[in-house]
């Protein structure tokens, strides 16, 4: 199973992919993940590849072999379409962060839905930021998205919730579990 | 117990399990987390940030001479800085195991070049180990210490960004007891005067032969026979890519890629029909294989530049056309200086004074991007001051406005010698030290200027102005870069000097807890905003432009630089 998580610095992608990695290991898989971080704090794109199966060699997903793209920001979705396998699922958070050229009016924010539709019909939008806000903390949007992701994967809810609990500090544990459950209810 | 670790975390863990007592490093992506992990999780190891990589390797060598196992870690270009000790250390008696970790960066995710540091192992005639996963990273570190002590040689361990920053499952082991340190004297092996070094050179050559025997029998080099129509020799991340791209092929996996296991290579080459060498960057293994008189494919087909991936390897070997999906023209998100960054104000002041700005490496290098367009050179750490001096000498008489900017961490790394040279040789240039009290670019590490060490204690308090004066500079002024008018005035004054001048632009990084920015967003008065776009010129990510007006986003920190330069007094708020 090959999952790409994409978005921008500050959305909790690294943590979300760490949780997925832990879930996969506890479920008994070999797992590897690779991500490009470093300049994330400075508004750049962030991308994480998570792979699990009986044995994983490359930590990066070859083009054309991604099963699920979990996108935290609309535009970022469009950058990774060439990684998708035919029949892959795309989950898109309905959130836009205009890149600098768009903010200063030099370029338009692209029509992501149109671009995606040309490639596949297997996508869905999720209001993860709004759901997180309704729970009182926007930062749990990553757990909302993990909830959605979990419905597309094999490991059971108990394993997921255990791993969320392990990876998060006590203070924010419950709200993240709630966010995860809300995510699971979204269809 | 199993744990998911990054390559860097696994190296730190390996050092602990190997009984390492001393670890040193200067930060640099993708190596930085090695020391951060050691400091956080294994306090039994003395871990320190050093001012630069040469110091890191030399202090580690000192610990090794005293009998302790020691580790020095750095990014690939850091090894250039440490190359002087590296080339002679192999001549000396290595007592406690000494491992140099070099984290290379194929594809230049965050570096100024993509040199292949395996060449250093060959240059220095020392063993090169290349882990291909987190599990191997930990395992190899432990083996590297045994190898180092058995052969009395420094050992290099090379990772790449994909090894250092990828995560995988690691089986944790029990720590060995660290060796006791003690003082011994070995002048014939430690005092590298010509007479001694001349005697030591044949020792290295002989050791290389013995290392080759070791390489042939080492468990880190092994053959996996499958379909023999295709045989692949590979190392590091490239092994994983090739293994995935050609699951049925036969493999010779090299964990110890220098010196190459000649007998194993011959044995493998004889067993397979087409021999391929799959490696990232230089034809390092390939050249060694060819020197054995064995024909093979390698860089004739596999890209030498950039990093590989399973699909790149597959397409290169099969000679497949690149799949022609038309590239989408999407707006990019280049890294930028943060909202509230103190570098922005002083770069703007330099630009307004029409300076040529020799740059250096750090967050301020991002000032190169439009619309600020403020950085004119960036070569390697410490180079900016020297560029400015060389330029001003040949351009003559100080009428050309030559400035250099250098971050505080970079100044302590390799800027002080350049500044001394500028003073010593009566250069005429303005040097601006961007004193943001951290090594921001690599994720905010302390350095001698903050006086705080890796264990969190504060040991020294450097007086920047005093230091600059001690280096022979008479005109030194500190400024607050958020006071843009003053910064501009001071730059003008400095440029009027007929000798070297130094401005210390002093304000903590906007991401530090001690930052000066208030954190309350400013607002644009839409009635006053004429849409002149002056505020856009500083390239602040918190300023948008919509319907012919500037808009300030909630990410604004209220630093006030845009307010100070707005010609129409249209930006307000509590500053
Ligand atoms: C020889 C070498 N070592 C390490 C690095 C990685 N590196 C890039 S910039 C930098 C230091 C940045 O700190 P500073 O000069 O204080 O500027 P800041 O980022 O804080 O603005 C480091 C360590 C490098 N490029 N070259």
Coordinates of C-alpha atoms in Angstrom, one line a residue, chain A residues 7-8 14 18 21-23 25 29-39 41-45 47 49 51 55-63 65 73 75-76 78-79 81-82 96-110 115 118 167, chain B residues 2-4 29 33 109-110 132-134 161-163 165-169 237 239-241 243-244 307-312 314 323 325-326 328-338 363 366 370-371 440-443 511 533 536 541 543-546 553:
Chain A
X7 CA 0.1 19.9 1.9
X8 CA 2.0 22.9 3.2
X14 CA 4.7 14.9 9.3
X18 CA 4.3 9.2 11.5
X21 CA 3.6 4.5 9.9
X22 CA 3.1 3.4 13.4
X23 CA -0.3 1.9 12.6
X25 CA 4.0 -1.5 11.9
X29 CA 3.6 -4.8 8.1
X30 CA 7.1 -3.7 7.0
X31 CA 6.9 0.0 6.6
X32 CA 9.0 2.9 5.3
X33 CA 8.3 6.5 4.9
X34 CA 10.1 9.3 3.3
X35 CA 9.5 13.0 3.4
X36 CA 11.0 16.2 2.3
X37 CA 11.1 18.6 5.2
X38 CA 13.5 21.2 6.3
X39 CA 12.1 24.4 4.8
X41 CA 8.3 26.2 8.3
X42 CA 8.8 28.8 5.6
X43 CA 5.5 28.1 3.7
X44 CA 6.8 25.5 1.3
X45 CA 5.2 22.4 0.0
X47 CA 5.1 15.8 1.0
X49 CA 5.4 9.0 1.2
X51 CA 4.6 2.5 2.1
X55 CA 8.6 -6.1 2.6
X56 CA 9.3 -2.6 1.4
X57 CA 12.5 -1.7 -0.5
X58 CA 12.4 1.9 -1.7
X59 CA 11.3 4.5 0.8
X60 CA 9.9 6.6 -2.1
X61 CA 6.9 5.7 -4.2
X62 CA 7.5 5.2 -7.9
X63 CA 5.5 7.3 -10.3
X65 CA 2.1 3.4 -8.0
X73 CA -4.4 21.7 0.6
X75 CA -3.4 23.1 -5.0
X76 CA -0.9 20.6 -3.6
X78 CA -2.3 18.7 -8.4
X79 CA 1.4 18.3 -7.9
X81 CA -1.2 13.3 -9.9
X82 CA 1.5 11.6 -11.9
X96 CA -6.7 26.9 -0.1
X97 CA -3.5 28.6 0.8
X98 CA -2.6 30.9 -2.1
X99 CA 1.1 30.6 -3.1
X100 CA 3.0 33.9 -3.2
X101 CA 2.5 34.6 -6.9
X102 CA -1.2 34.2 -6.4
X103 CA -1.3 36.4 -3.2
X104 CA 0.3 39.3 -5.1
X105 CA -2.0 38.9 -8.0
X106 CA 0.5 37.7 -10.6
X107 CA -1.1 34.3 -11.1
X108 CA -4.5 32.7 -10.6
X109 CA -5.2 29.9 -8.1
X110 CA -5.7 26.9 -10.5
X115 CA -7.5 19.2 -13.2
X118 CA -9.5 15.1 -16.0
X167 CA 2.1 9.9 19.2
Chain B
X2 CA 11.1 -2.6 17.4
X3 CA 10.9 1.1 16.8
X4 CA 10.4 3.3 13.8
X29 CA 20.8 19.3 6.4
X33 CA 19.2 15.3 13.7
X109 CA 17.1 19.5 -1.5
X110 CA 18.9 22.0 0.7
X132 CA 20.5 1.4 2.7
X133 CA 17.9 1.7 5.4
X134 CA 17.4 2.8 9.0
X161 CA 18.9 12.6 2.3
X162 CA 16.7 9.6 1.6
X163 CA 18.6 7.5 4.2
X165 CA 15.3 11.5 6.6
X166 CA 13.4 8.3 5.7
X167 CA 12.0 6.1 8.4
X168 CA 11.9 2.4 8.8
X169 CA 11.7 -0.3 11.4
X237 CA 19.4 4.0 -1.4
X239 CA 20.1 -0.6 -3.9
X240 CA 16.6 -0.3 -2.7
X241 CA 15.5 1.4 -5.9
X243 CA 15.8 -4.1 -6.0
X244 CA 12.3 -2.8 -6.4
X307 CA 18.8 11.4 -7.1
X308 CA 17.5 8.1 -8.4
X309 CA 14.1 6.4 -7.8
X310 CA 12.8 2.9 -8.7
X311 CA 11.2 4.3 -11.9
X312 CA 14.2 6.3 -12.9
X314 CA 13.9 1.0 -14.4
X323 CA 6.5 8.9 -19.9
X325 CA 2.5 13.2 -19.2
X326 CA 2.4 16.9 -19.9
X328 CA 1.2 21.0 -15.3
X329 CA 2.2 24.6 -14.9
X330 CA 1.3 25.1 -11.3
X331 CA 2.3 28.1 -9.1
X332 CA 5.2 27.1 -6.9
X333 CA 5.8 27.7 -3.2
X334 CA 9.4 28.7 -2.9
X335 CA 10.8 28.9 0.6
X336 CA 10.8 32.5 1.8
X337 CA 11.9 34.4 4.8
X338 CA 9.2 34.2 7.5
X363 CA 18.0 32.2 5.8
X366 CA 16.5 33.6 0.4
X370 CA 12.3 38.4 -6.2
X371 CA 10.9 40.8 -5.3
X440 CA 18.0 29.5 11.7
X441 CA 18.3 27.8 8.3
X442 CA 18.9 24.4 9.8
X443 CA 16.2 24.6 12.4
X511 CA 10.7 32.1 15.4
X533 CA 3.0 48.2 -4.3
X536 CA 5.3 44.2 -1.8
X541 CA 4.4 36.4 2.8
X543 CA 1.1 40.9 2.4
X544 CA -1.4 40.1 -0.4
X545 CA -2.5 42.3 -3.2
X546 CA -6.1 42.2 -4.3
X553 CA -3.0 38.5 6.5

